[in-house]
XYZ file of C-alpha atoms in Angstrom:
611
model
C -6.239 12.368 10.868
C -5.631 8.634 11.080
C -1.906 9.334 11.439
C -0.007 11.023 14.234
C 3.170 12.965 13.569
C 4.302 12.859 17.164
C 7.893 11.766 17.662
C 7.425 8.714 19.860
C 11.064 7.684 19.956
C 12.629 8.090 23.414
C 16.277 7.029 23.121
C 17.199 9.179 26.123
C 15.650 6.596 28.452
C 17.380 3.592 26.901
C 20.316 3.386 29.297
C 18.237 3.558 32.486
C 15.666 1.093 31.191
C 18.270 -1.449 30.096
C 19.964 -1.199 33.473
C 16.616 -1.739 35.205
C 15.979 -4.805 33.054
C 19.421 -6.234 33.810
C 18.756 -5.754 37.520
C 16.027 -8.430 37.270
C 18.300 -11.091 35.731
C 19.645 -12.653 38.935
C 16.205 -13.111 40.493
C 14.909 -14.600 37.242
C 17.922 -16.893 36.786
C 18.769 -15.594 33.304
C 21.755 -14.048 31.544
C 19.842 -12.322 28.764
C 16.349 -11.388 27.645
C 14.778 -11.005 24.218
C 12.309 -8.220 23.459
C 10.654 -8.657 20.049
C 8.524 -6.178 18.168
C 5.566 -8.525 18.581
C 2.541 -8.855 20.786
C 0.780 -11.898 22.224
C -0.852 -12.416 18.821
C 2.398 -12.283 16.816
C 1.179 -9.435 14.639
C 3.214 -6.933 12.650
C 1.090 -4.075 13.920
C 0.642 -4.087 17.665
C -1.379 -2.044 20.172
C 0.396 0.618 22.206
C 0.307 -1.680 25.226
C 2.634 -4.090 23.398
C 5.192 -1.579 22.095
C 7.847 -2.957 24.428
C 10.691 -2.745 21.918
C 10.061 0.961 21.279
C 9.696 1.672 24.985
C 13.002 0.006 25.826
C 15.167 1.159 22.919
C 13.556 4.140 21.191
C 13.368 2.227 17.868
C 9.864 2.530 16.394
C 10.130 0.383 13.246
C 7.677 -2.424 12.531
C 10.217 -5.263 12.578
C 13.021 -5.941 15.023
C 14.124 -7.560 18.256
C 16.603 -6.567 20.956
C 18.768 -9.020 22.842
C 19.846 -7.615 26.191
C 22.624 -9.537 27.925
C 24.594 -8.601 31.014
C 27.108 -6.704 28.889
C 25.519 -6.012 25.505
C 22.278 -4.820 23.930
C 21.908 -5.661 20.234
C 18.941 -4.423 18.192
C 18.401 -6.693 15.173
C 16.674 -5.060 12.185
C 16.477 -5.744 8.454
C 17.772 -3.580 5.624
C 14.723 -1.316 5.615
C 15.544 0.023 9.045
C 19.312 0.339 9.364
C 19.255 4.112 8.799
C 16.270 4.611 11.087
C 17.851 2.511 13.831
C 20.985 4.615 13.831
C 18.934 7.766 14.368
C 16.618 6.406 17.069
C 18.725 4.566 19.652
C 21.460 5.575 22.045
C 24.675 4.277 20.415
C 26.405 4.109 23.793
C 23.845 1.499 24.880
C 22.729 -0.337 21.745
C 24.502 -1.787 18.737
C 22.889 -2.847 15.481
C 22.387 -6.445 14.389
C 21.307 -8.082 11.128
C 17.835 -9.585 11.504
C 18.114 -11.431 8.188
C 21.741 -12.489 7.808
C 22.645 -12.984 11.472
C 19.431 -13.120 13.541
C 19.397 -13.672 17.309
C 19.582 -17.472 17.087
C 22.699 -17.293 14.929
C 24.212 -14.621 17.178
C 23.632 -16.829 20.219
C 25.236 -19.813 18.509
C 28.325 -17.779 17.665
C 28.711 -15.403 20.607
C 26.825 -16.574 23.699
C 29.109 -17.777 26.512
C 28.908 -21.359 27.767
C 25.920 -22.016 29.973
C 24.049 -18.925 28.739
C 20.459 -18.789 30.012
C 18.138 -16.927 27.639
C 14.942 -15.586 29.159
C 11.872 -15.114 26.983
C 8.216 -14.260 27.431
C 6.474 -17.409 26.083
C 3.529 -15.326 24.817
C 5.804 -13.261 22.551
C 7.668 -16.095 20.816
C 6.492 -19.011 18.721
C 7.355 -22.651 19.155
C 9.472 -22.506 15.991
C 11.475 -19.589 17.404
C 12.059 -21.320 20.723
C 13.314 -24.421 18.927
C 15.861 -22.292 17.063
C 17.041 -20.683 20.295
C 17.347 -24.052 22.035
C 19.328 -25.468 19.127
C 21.651 -22.469 19.107
C 22.380 -22.792 22.832
C 22.499 -26.582 23.114
C 26.135 -26.962 22.078
C 27.149 -24.381 24.678
C 25.314 -26.057 27.519
C 22.899 -23.147 27.557
C 19.118 -23.116 27.854
C 15.937 -21.189 27.178
C 14.086 -20.047 30.290
C 10.339 -19.523 29.813
C 9.374 -16.761 32.210
C 6.025 -16.623 33.992
C 5.649 -12.922 33.238
C 7.395 -10.248 31.217
C 9.986 -8.418 33.362
C 9.528 -5.221 31.364
C 5.879 -4.773 32.245
C 6.394 -3.833 35.924
C 9.097 -1.380 34.855
C 6.767 0.306 32.327
C 4.860 2.405 34.836
C 2.642 4.282 32.366
C 1.955 1.315 30.095
C -1.269 1.880 28.106
C -4.294 -0.343 28.695
C -5.016 -3.197 26.307
C -7.474 -2.243 23.537
C -11.179 -3.116 23.691
C -12.395 -1.737 20.374
C -15.720 -3.111 19.090
C -15.938 -6.048 16.697
C -17.798 -5.201 13.476
C -19.380 -7.375 10.787
C -17.994 -7.711 7.262
C -20.847 -8.085 4.720
C -21.155 -11.279 2.680
C -21.185 -9.328 -0.596
C -17.529 -8.361 -0.049
C -16.349 -11.547 1.685
C -17.809 -13.821 -0.982
C -18.101 -16.833 1.331
C -20.251 -17.041 4.484
C -18.548 -17.866 7.763
C -20.565 -21.075 8.125
C -18.998 -22.478 4.963
C -15.490 -21.457 6.030
C -15.831 -23.082 9.452
C -17.275 -26.268 7.941
C -14.382 -26.532 5.491
C -11.834 -26.099 8.274
C -13.607 -28.752 10.366
C -13.381 -31.178 7.461
C -9.647 -30.547 7.116
C -9.179 -31.215 10.833
C -11.082 -34.482 10.533
C -8.999 -35.490 7.520
C -5.850 -35.095 9.627
C -7.412 -37.331 12.314
C -7.136 -34.520 14.835
C -9.695 -33.258 17.324
C -9.245 -29.542 16.680
C -7.136 -26.802 15.155
C -5.833 -23.813 17.092
C -6.011 -20.551 15.092
C -4.074 -17.657 16.621
C -3.551 -15.158 13.780
C -6.119 -12.346 14.241
C -6.295 -11.801 10.477
C -7.278 -15.457 10.076
C -9.914 -15.056 12.778
C -11.301 -12.005 10.978
C -11.399 -13.882 7.672
C -12.969 -17.058 9.063
C -15.780 -15.349 10.970
C -16.233 -12.429 8.518
C -15.615 -9.881 11.232
C -13.283 -6.923 11.542
C -12.038 -4.756 14.405
C -9.871 -1.824 15.380
C -7.592 -3.123 18.127
C -4.337 -2.305 16.348
C -3.351 0.642 14.154
C -4.397 0.455 10.505
C -5.150 -3.297 10.412
C -8.868 -3.960 10.884
C -8.819 -7.208 12.778
C -9.910 -7.876 16.350
C -7.374 -9.408 18.720
C -8.910 -12.840 19.135
C -8.140 -16.562 18.841
C -10.221 -19.619 17.996
C -10.374 -23.387 18.306
C -12.249 -25.135 15.499
C -13.239 -28.767 15.999
C -13.446 -31.683 13.605
C -17.250 -31.697 13.917
C -17.478 -28.089 12.699
C -18.052 -26.506 16.087
C -15.901 -23.598 17.204
C -14.774 -21.615 20.236
C -13.989 -17.925 19.775
C -11.844 -16.299 22.455
C -12.585 -12.577 22.453
C -13.129 -9.962 25.162
C -16.893 -9.706 25.713
C -16.600 -5.922 25.942
C -15.800 -5.891 22.210
C -18.984 -7.765 21.260
C -22.164 -5.714 20.943
C -25.679 -7.115 20.708
C -25.773 -7.328 16.900
C -22.370 -8.959 16.641
C -23.151 -11.288 19.538
C -26.352 -12.442 17.838
C -24.412 -13.047 14.620
C -21.594 -14.985 16.311
C -23.763 -17.113 18.638
C -24.678 -19.743 15.996
C -21.089 -19.861 14.771
C -19.095 -20.327 17.968
C -19.074 -20.476 21.726
C -17.788 -17.112 22.928
C -15.184 -17.329 25.693
C -12.831 -14.905 27.401
C -9.254 -14.800 26.046
C -7.953 -16.006 29.417
C -9.897 -19.267 29.052
C -8.007 -20.579 26.032
C -5.255 -22.380 27.975
C -7.831 -24.264 30.061
C -9.765 -25.211 26.920
C -6.631 -26.564 25.254
C -5.735 -28.420 28.428
C -9.164 -30.089 28.459
C -8.866 -31.252 24.838
C -5.315 -32.446 25.380
C -6.208 -34.334 28.568
C -8.466 -36.558 26.488
C -5.437 -37.583 24.421
C -6.349 -34.921 21.883
C -4.398 -34.177 18.752
C -4.502 -30.456 18.043
C -3.286 -28.883 14.842
C -1.257 -25.685 15.293
C 0.951 -23.526 13.104
C 4.067 -23.310 15.261
C 5.395 -20.471 13.104
C 2.681 -18.141 14.438
C 1.432 -19.757 17.671
C 2.879 -18.545 20.986
C 4.833 -21.293 22.690
C 2.739 -20.643 25.815
C -0.244 -22.196 24.027
C 1.518 -25.215 22.550
C 2.885 -25.940 26.025
C -0.687 -25.923 27.352
C -1.301 -28.852 25.022
C 1.837 -30.908 25.567
C 1.932 -30.453 29.340
C -1.591 -31.915 29.523
C -0.566 -34.994 27.549
C -1.895 -33.880 24.181
C -0.114 -33.862 20.847
C 0.658 -30.734 18.857
C 0.444 -31.612 15.179
C 2.426 -29.013 13.282
C 0.378 -27.762 10.348
C 0.059 -24.469 8.477
C -2.663 -22.062 9.522
C -5.658 -23.661 7.741
C -6.775 -20.403 6.155
C -3.401 -18.907 5.241
C -3.707 -19.949 1.594
C -7.503 -19.542 1.270
C -7.151 -16.050 2.729
C -4.301 -15.250 0.340
C -6.070 -16.597 -2.756
C -8.859 -14.060 -3.046
C -12.239 -15.183 -4.362
C -14.135 -13.340 -7.095
C -15.973 -11.054 -4.665
C -12.736 -10.090 -2.913
C -10.937 -9.382 -6.204
C -13.888 -7.334 -7.480
C -13.990 -5.385 -4.219
C -10.277 -4.689 -4.339
C -10.482 -3.569 -7.967
C -13.283 -1.114 -7.136
C -11.408 0.188 -4.093
C -8.309 0.808 -6.211
C -10.189 2.794 -8.846
C -11.621 4.973 -6.071
C -8.182 5.299 -4.482
C -6.701 6.217 -7.855
C -9.135 9.112 -8.158
C -8.025 10.366 -4.752
C -4.359 10.027 -5.716
C -4.905 12.000 -8.918
C -6.696 14.748 -6.987
C -3.747 14.879 -4.597
C -1.020 14.803 -7.267
C -2.751 17.514 -9.295
C -2.914 19.664 -6.164
C 0.747 18.922 -5.382
C 1.832 20.042 -8.839
C 0.022 23.321 -8.330
C 2.069 24.250 -5.256
C 5.219 26.335 -5.411
C 8.389 24.331 -4.678
C 9.437 24.941 -1.096
C 5.975 26.006 0.026
C 4.937 22.552 1.295
C 6.245 20.272 4.006
C 6.171 16.487 4.186
C 3.426 16.596 6.829
C 1.255 18.970 4.798
C 1.465 16.520 1.896
C 0.305 13.637 4.110
C -2.585 15.703 5.411
C -3.640 16.683 1.897
C -3.590 13.098 0.648
C -5.663 11.776 3.532
C -8.145 14.625 3.006
C -8.421 13.719 -0.682
C -9.131 10.091 0.169
C -11.789 11.173 2.658
C -13.473 13.500 0.124
C -13.525 10.920 -2.649
C -14.783 8.286 -0.210
C -17.692 10.502 0.764
C -18.503 11.271 -2.865
C -18.477 7.598 -3.840
C -20.337 6.553 -0.678
C -17.501 4.202 0.236
C -15.891 5.958 3.196
C -12.218 5.847 4.055
C -12.103 3.566 7.103
C -8.439 4.124 7.932
C -5.064 4.359 6.281
C -3.408 0.973 5.820
C -0.093 2.123 7.340
C 1.574 5.364 8.365
C 2.246 7.287 5.161
C 5.882 7.468 4.099
C 6.331 11.044 2.928
C 9.973 11.760 2.179
C 11.604 14.570 0.229
C 15.198 14.538 -0.963
C 17.449 12.688 1.466
C 14.497 11.630 3.653
C 13.191 9.507 0.771
C 16.326 7.377 1.096
C 15.034 6.114 4.459
C 12.947 3.244 3.139
C 10.387 3.249 5.946
C 10.717 6.893 6.902
C 7.976 8.173 9.188
C 7.711 11.924 9.190
C 7.333 13.590 12.591
C 7.032 17.184 13.707
C 10.734 16.929 14.536
C 11.902 15.559 11.172
C 9.417 17.438 8.933
C 11.124 19.379 6.169
C 10.133 21.392 3.120
C 9.746 19.777 -0.277
C 12.210 21.824 -2.284
C 12.883 22.653 -5.893
C 15.206 20.279 -7.723
C 14.522 17.129 -5.695
C 12.326 14.061 -5.821
C 9.452 13.500 -3.416
C 8.448 9.932 -2.497
C 5.001 9.228 -1.071
C 4.102 5.650 -0.117
C 0.589 5.356 1.257
C -2.458 3.145 1.472
C -6.073 3.104 2.521
C -8.554 0.781 4.133
C -12.007 0.593 2.567
C -14.633 -1.992 3.436
C -14.119 -3.577 0.013
C -10.345 -3.518 -0.164
C -6.895 -2.531 1.086
C -4.672 -0.318 -1.065
C -0.935 0.426 -1.127
C 0.663 2.721 -3.684
C 3.964 4.574 -4.046
C 4.733 7.375 -6.449
C 7.978 9.330 -6.711
C 7.505 12.715 -8.334
C 9.686 15.564 -9.546
C 9.669 18.885 -7.730
C 11.024 21.370 -10.246
C 14.096 20.408 -12.265
C 15.571 17.145 -10.996
C 19.196 16.196 -11.853
C 19.570 13.918 -14.882
C 21.381 11.252 -12.858
C 18.366 10.873 -10.579
C 16.105 10.582 -13.638
C 18.337 7.785 -14.912
C 17.916 5.799 -11.715
C 14.181 6.494 -11.715
C 13.984 4.991 -15.192
C 15.972 1.922 -14.142
C 13.497 1.390 -11.287
C 10.648 1.874 -13.770
C 12.121 -0.839 -16.015
C 12.015 -3.319 -13.134
C 8.475 -2.225 -12.262
C 7.340 -2.818 -15.846
C 9.145 -6.177 -15.990
C 7.042 -7.473 -13.081
C 3.884 -5.987 -14.589
C 4.546 -7.794 -17.878
C 5.696 -11.082 -16.372
C 4.259 -14.355 -17.617
C 5.305 -17.431 -15.705
C 4.476 -21.145 -15.512
C 2.445 -22.595 -12.698
C 4.727 -23.492 -9.821
C 6.721 -20.244 -10.074
C 7.754 -18.843 -6.689
C 8.299 -15.278 -5.581
C 12.067 -15.783 -5.536
C 11.963 -16.796 -9.212
C 10.509 -13.442 -10.279
C 12.457 -11.167 -7.926
C 15.473 -10.736 -10.273
C 13.218 -9.308 -12.986
C 12.756 -6.190 -10.860
C 16.491 -5.810 -10.192
C 18.362 -6.651 -13.376
C 18.367 -3.121 -14.818
C 19.662 -1.755 -11.507
C 22.230 -4.539 -11.203
C 23.633 -3.626 -14.612
C 24.082 -0.092 -13.289
C 25.771 -1.285 -10.085
C 22.757 -0.626 -7.856
C 20.133 -2.613 -5.936
C 17.516 -2.179 -3.200
C 17.521 -3.734 0.275
C 13.885 -4.801 0.493
C 11.676 -7.338 -1.204
C 10.106 -6.526 -4.525
C 6.612 -7.314 -3.302
C 4.524 -8.375 -0.322
C 1.071 -9.906 -0.075
C -1.929 -7.710 0.686
C -5.153 -8.664 2.456
C -8.802 -8.000 1.683
C -9.712 -5.170 4.076
C -7.116 -6.724 6.344
C -3.359 -6.411 6.754
C -1.448 -4.484 4.111
C 1.351 -7.023 4.686
C -0.059 -10.516 4.248
C 1.688 -13.849 3.795
C 2.661 -16.295 2.584
C 2.913 -14.694 -0.871
C 5.891 -12.454 -1.573
C 8.228 -11.482 -4.378
C 11.651 -11.570 -2.787
C 14.952 -13.386 -2.763
C 13.803 -15.689 0.023
C 10.172 -16.397 -0.915
C 9.598 -20.100 -1.614
C 5.802 -19.771 -1.806
C 4.272 -20.719 -5.140
C 2.281 -17.872 -6.661
C -1.358 -18.892 -7.040
C -4.366 -17.323 -8.783
C -6.116 -14.737 -6.628
C -3.051 -13.700 -4.645
C -2.633 -9.931 -4.357
C 0.931 -8.612 -4.205
C 2.743 -5.329 -4.385
C 5.183 -4.554 -7.185
C 7.599 -2.004 -5.716
C 11.230 -1.873 -6.812
C 13.273 1.067 -5.604
C 16.668 2.719 -5.412
C 18.082 4.631 -2.454
C 21.149 6.817 -1.960
C 21.524 7.668 1.752
C 21.780 11.396 2.254
C 20.757 12.118 -1.339
C 17.544 10.622 -2.745
C 15.110 7.724 -2.711
C 12.962 6.249 -5.476
C 10.154 3.728 -5.327
C 7.282 2.979 -7.714
C 4.516 0.695 -6.483
C 1.321 -0.812 -7.820
C -0.705 -3.727 -6.506
C -1.300 -6.661 -8.820
C -3.115 -9.964 -8.553
C -2.191 -13.350 -9.992
C -4.484 -14.673 -12.722
C -4.540 -17.253 -15.482
C -2.676 -15.837 -18.486
C -4.144 -15.672 -21.962
C -2.825 -18.574 -24.075
C -0.061 -17.807 -26.554
C -0.211 -19.353 -30.007
C 2.306 -22.178 -30.153
C 2.745 -22.354 -26.389
C 2.512 -25.685 -24.604
C 2.382 -24.729 -20.904
C -0.394 -23.175 -18.830
C 0.810 -19.766 -17.721
C 0.011 -17.204 -15.059
C 0.391 -13.443 -15.197
C -0.334 -10.345 -13.153
C -3.326 -8.080 -13.564
C -2.828 -4.535 -12.352
C -5.128 -3.205 -9.634
C -3.603 0.262 -9.063
C -4.428 3.164 -11.387
C -2.376 6.326 -11.094
C 0.068 8.086 -13.440
C 3.820 7.523 -13.235
C 5.676 10.848 -13.386
C 6.606 11.315 -17.063
C 9.038 14.132 -16.152
C 11.402 11.660 -14.499
C 11.610 9.201 -17.401
C 14.642 8.960 -19.671
C 12.760 7.603 -22.682
C 15.899 6.408 -24.474
C 16.453 3.831 -21.725
C 13.092 2.143 -22.322
C 12.604 -0.659 -24.830
C 9.734 -0.541 -27.289
C 7.855 -3.120 -25.223
C 8.342 -1.131 -22.024
C 7.219 2.117 -23.652
C 4.172 0.406 -25.156
C 3.199 -0.981 -21.742
C 3.552 2.418 -20.078
C 1.492 4.213 -22.729
C -1.184 1.532 -22.548
C -1.239 1.755 -18.749
C -1.588 5.530 -18.829
C -4.402 5.312 -21.368
C -6.260 2.937 -19.067
C -5.586 5.163 -16.043
C -7.201 8.046 -17.927
C -10.153 5.930 -19.063
C -10.893 4.538 -15.599
C -10.407 7.689 -13.546
C -11.731 10.513 -15.718
C -15.427 9.654 -15.040
C -14.773 10.003 -11.287
C -13.249 13.477 -11.512
C -15.488 16.525 -11.750
C -12.932 19.311 -11.290
C -11.889 20.677 -14.692
C -8.358 21.559 -13.544
C -7.792 18.027 -12.209
C -9.166 16.594 -15.461
C -6.737 18.722 -17.432
C -3.867 17.593 -15.190
C -4.813 13.940 -15.714
C -4.858 14.341 -19.495
C -1.361 15.828 -19.416
C -0.023 13.276 -16.903
C -1.192 10.352 -19.049
C -0.334 11.747 -22.486
C 1.380 9.340 -24.841
C 5.164 9.324 -24.570
C 7.061 9.321 -27.866
C 10.744 9.113 -28.637
């Protein structure tokens, strides 16, 4: 199994660990300390050695930060994690904060006492974050204190070792562009900005530039590494030599000078000392590295990560690879869903369902000679009230039976060498109440609205987000997460800058892959989410139209549970789309399925729906 069901939350230690942290404040000259859910590479998924937030608080979600002051400890999370937070931390020690509406900088501006000294680990925060903290404290006569080391690390006696998993090569037939061409293009962009070099710190960008992958963090196949790329097209790659085997070393040698990760500050210092101008994305670069530049007399030129958009806008090979991976993944999903329908209600648990789905993906991968490399995130397998926890992670402690008369939500994804998948289906177990079917259909209407969307060039994610919500809004409901996130190409299942959400200002561009996943959640009762991946493409012209348009092309192929649909709530256009989608699901997946019972299930699951 790629997933563990161990309950790793340890709220019982929160009080003692917070007290131990506070005991360091006087010696450090601080009044508070921030612990983000981030590592030295600013990634969403972090190695066990960087799980400082979980170690301190017990909260194991993938986004959050705790501010520990002399008298308070506030854990800031977004709407996905409010229920999980309440169940995972000691309420006598920690209180909840709003990571979106009132993040730490805003809290400091409103609540920090005069002269407040905020301690941070400069490797765990970006320059942009530090600027926000400094601004928040400036009117109170406070300050940000950049600490030489993290005070939690000496307290964490059994802290795991940092990962040294091997770097692997990503073939050109799935990357579409050789690394030499990518590096040359970046060098030209550096020269055009009249800079000497660009600092690249996002491991997913490193993986994309050099056409390499790794296994340093759970479920995201990038190596923890950084790079400096120069205006003349040369490059330095900072990666632990223990990760680089002979084949990979021979491949990388013509592309870059290989250096130890600890040498990057000295390298930046040397460039900066020669009055160097270095491009850096201060939204993702640790402030420790930008300080290495400015303290040596160099200039940090704020610029976006040079491959953020090229990485997001997939080329033809990447789109073709993703499409093939999704057809394969759809076959595995159908095998799993057919098996699930054959089980007696109450005979399965949430964990057994996860195990069965991963086994199906492994079997289909072997059959198609495109092995399952990993899952793309821990599977969300929630029955009944557990489905209402948006990012629920089943453990041996929380595992429950999937019972008759409730909905079961399974949100999962896979990593294949040719693509990353992410799919959610909510299915009926026995006879589900009509009210839950109504909300399922309202979610389905939003899901179809995004699938059918046509939009002019220049449209942003925030412009489309209401399409997924309007049916729910009319019913007095909503969901507290974005409608869609970007997805990488055998990289992170959560990739920016593309999103469909209230706050996304990024223009949607051809080649971007996004999720389409509206939902509806009633705490203590039920949860619903339907998710496909789509990619942005040029839309077919419409007779009489006068603007170039974009649209979405669906990548995910798997039936939507017909038993949960209130057909009278669908428009003719919505019903036509669903029937067409199901016909294509059947056409694409049937040739991959050899089991007669699964074939029969697929025919029934994709049968035309009539009024």
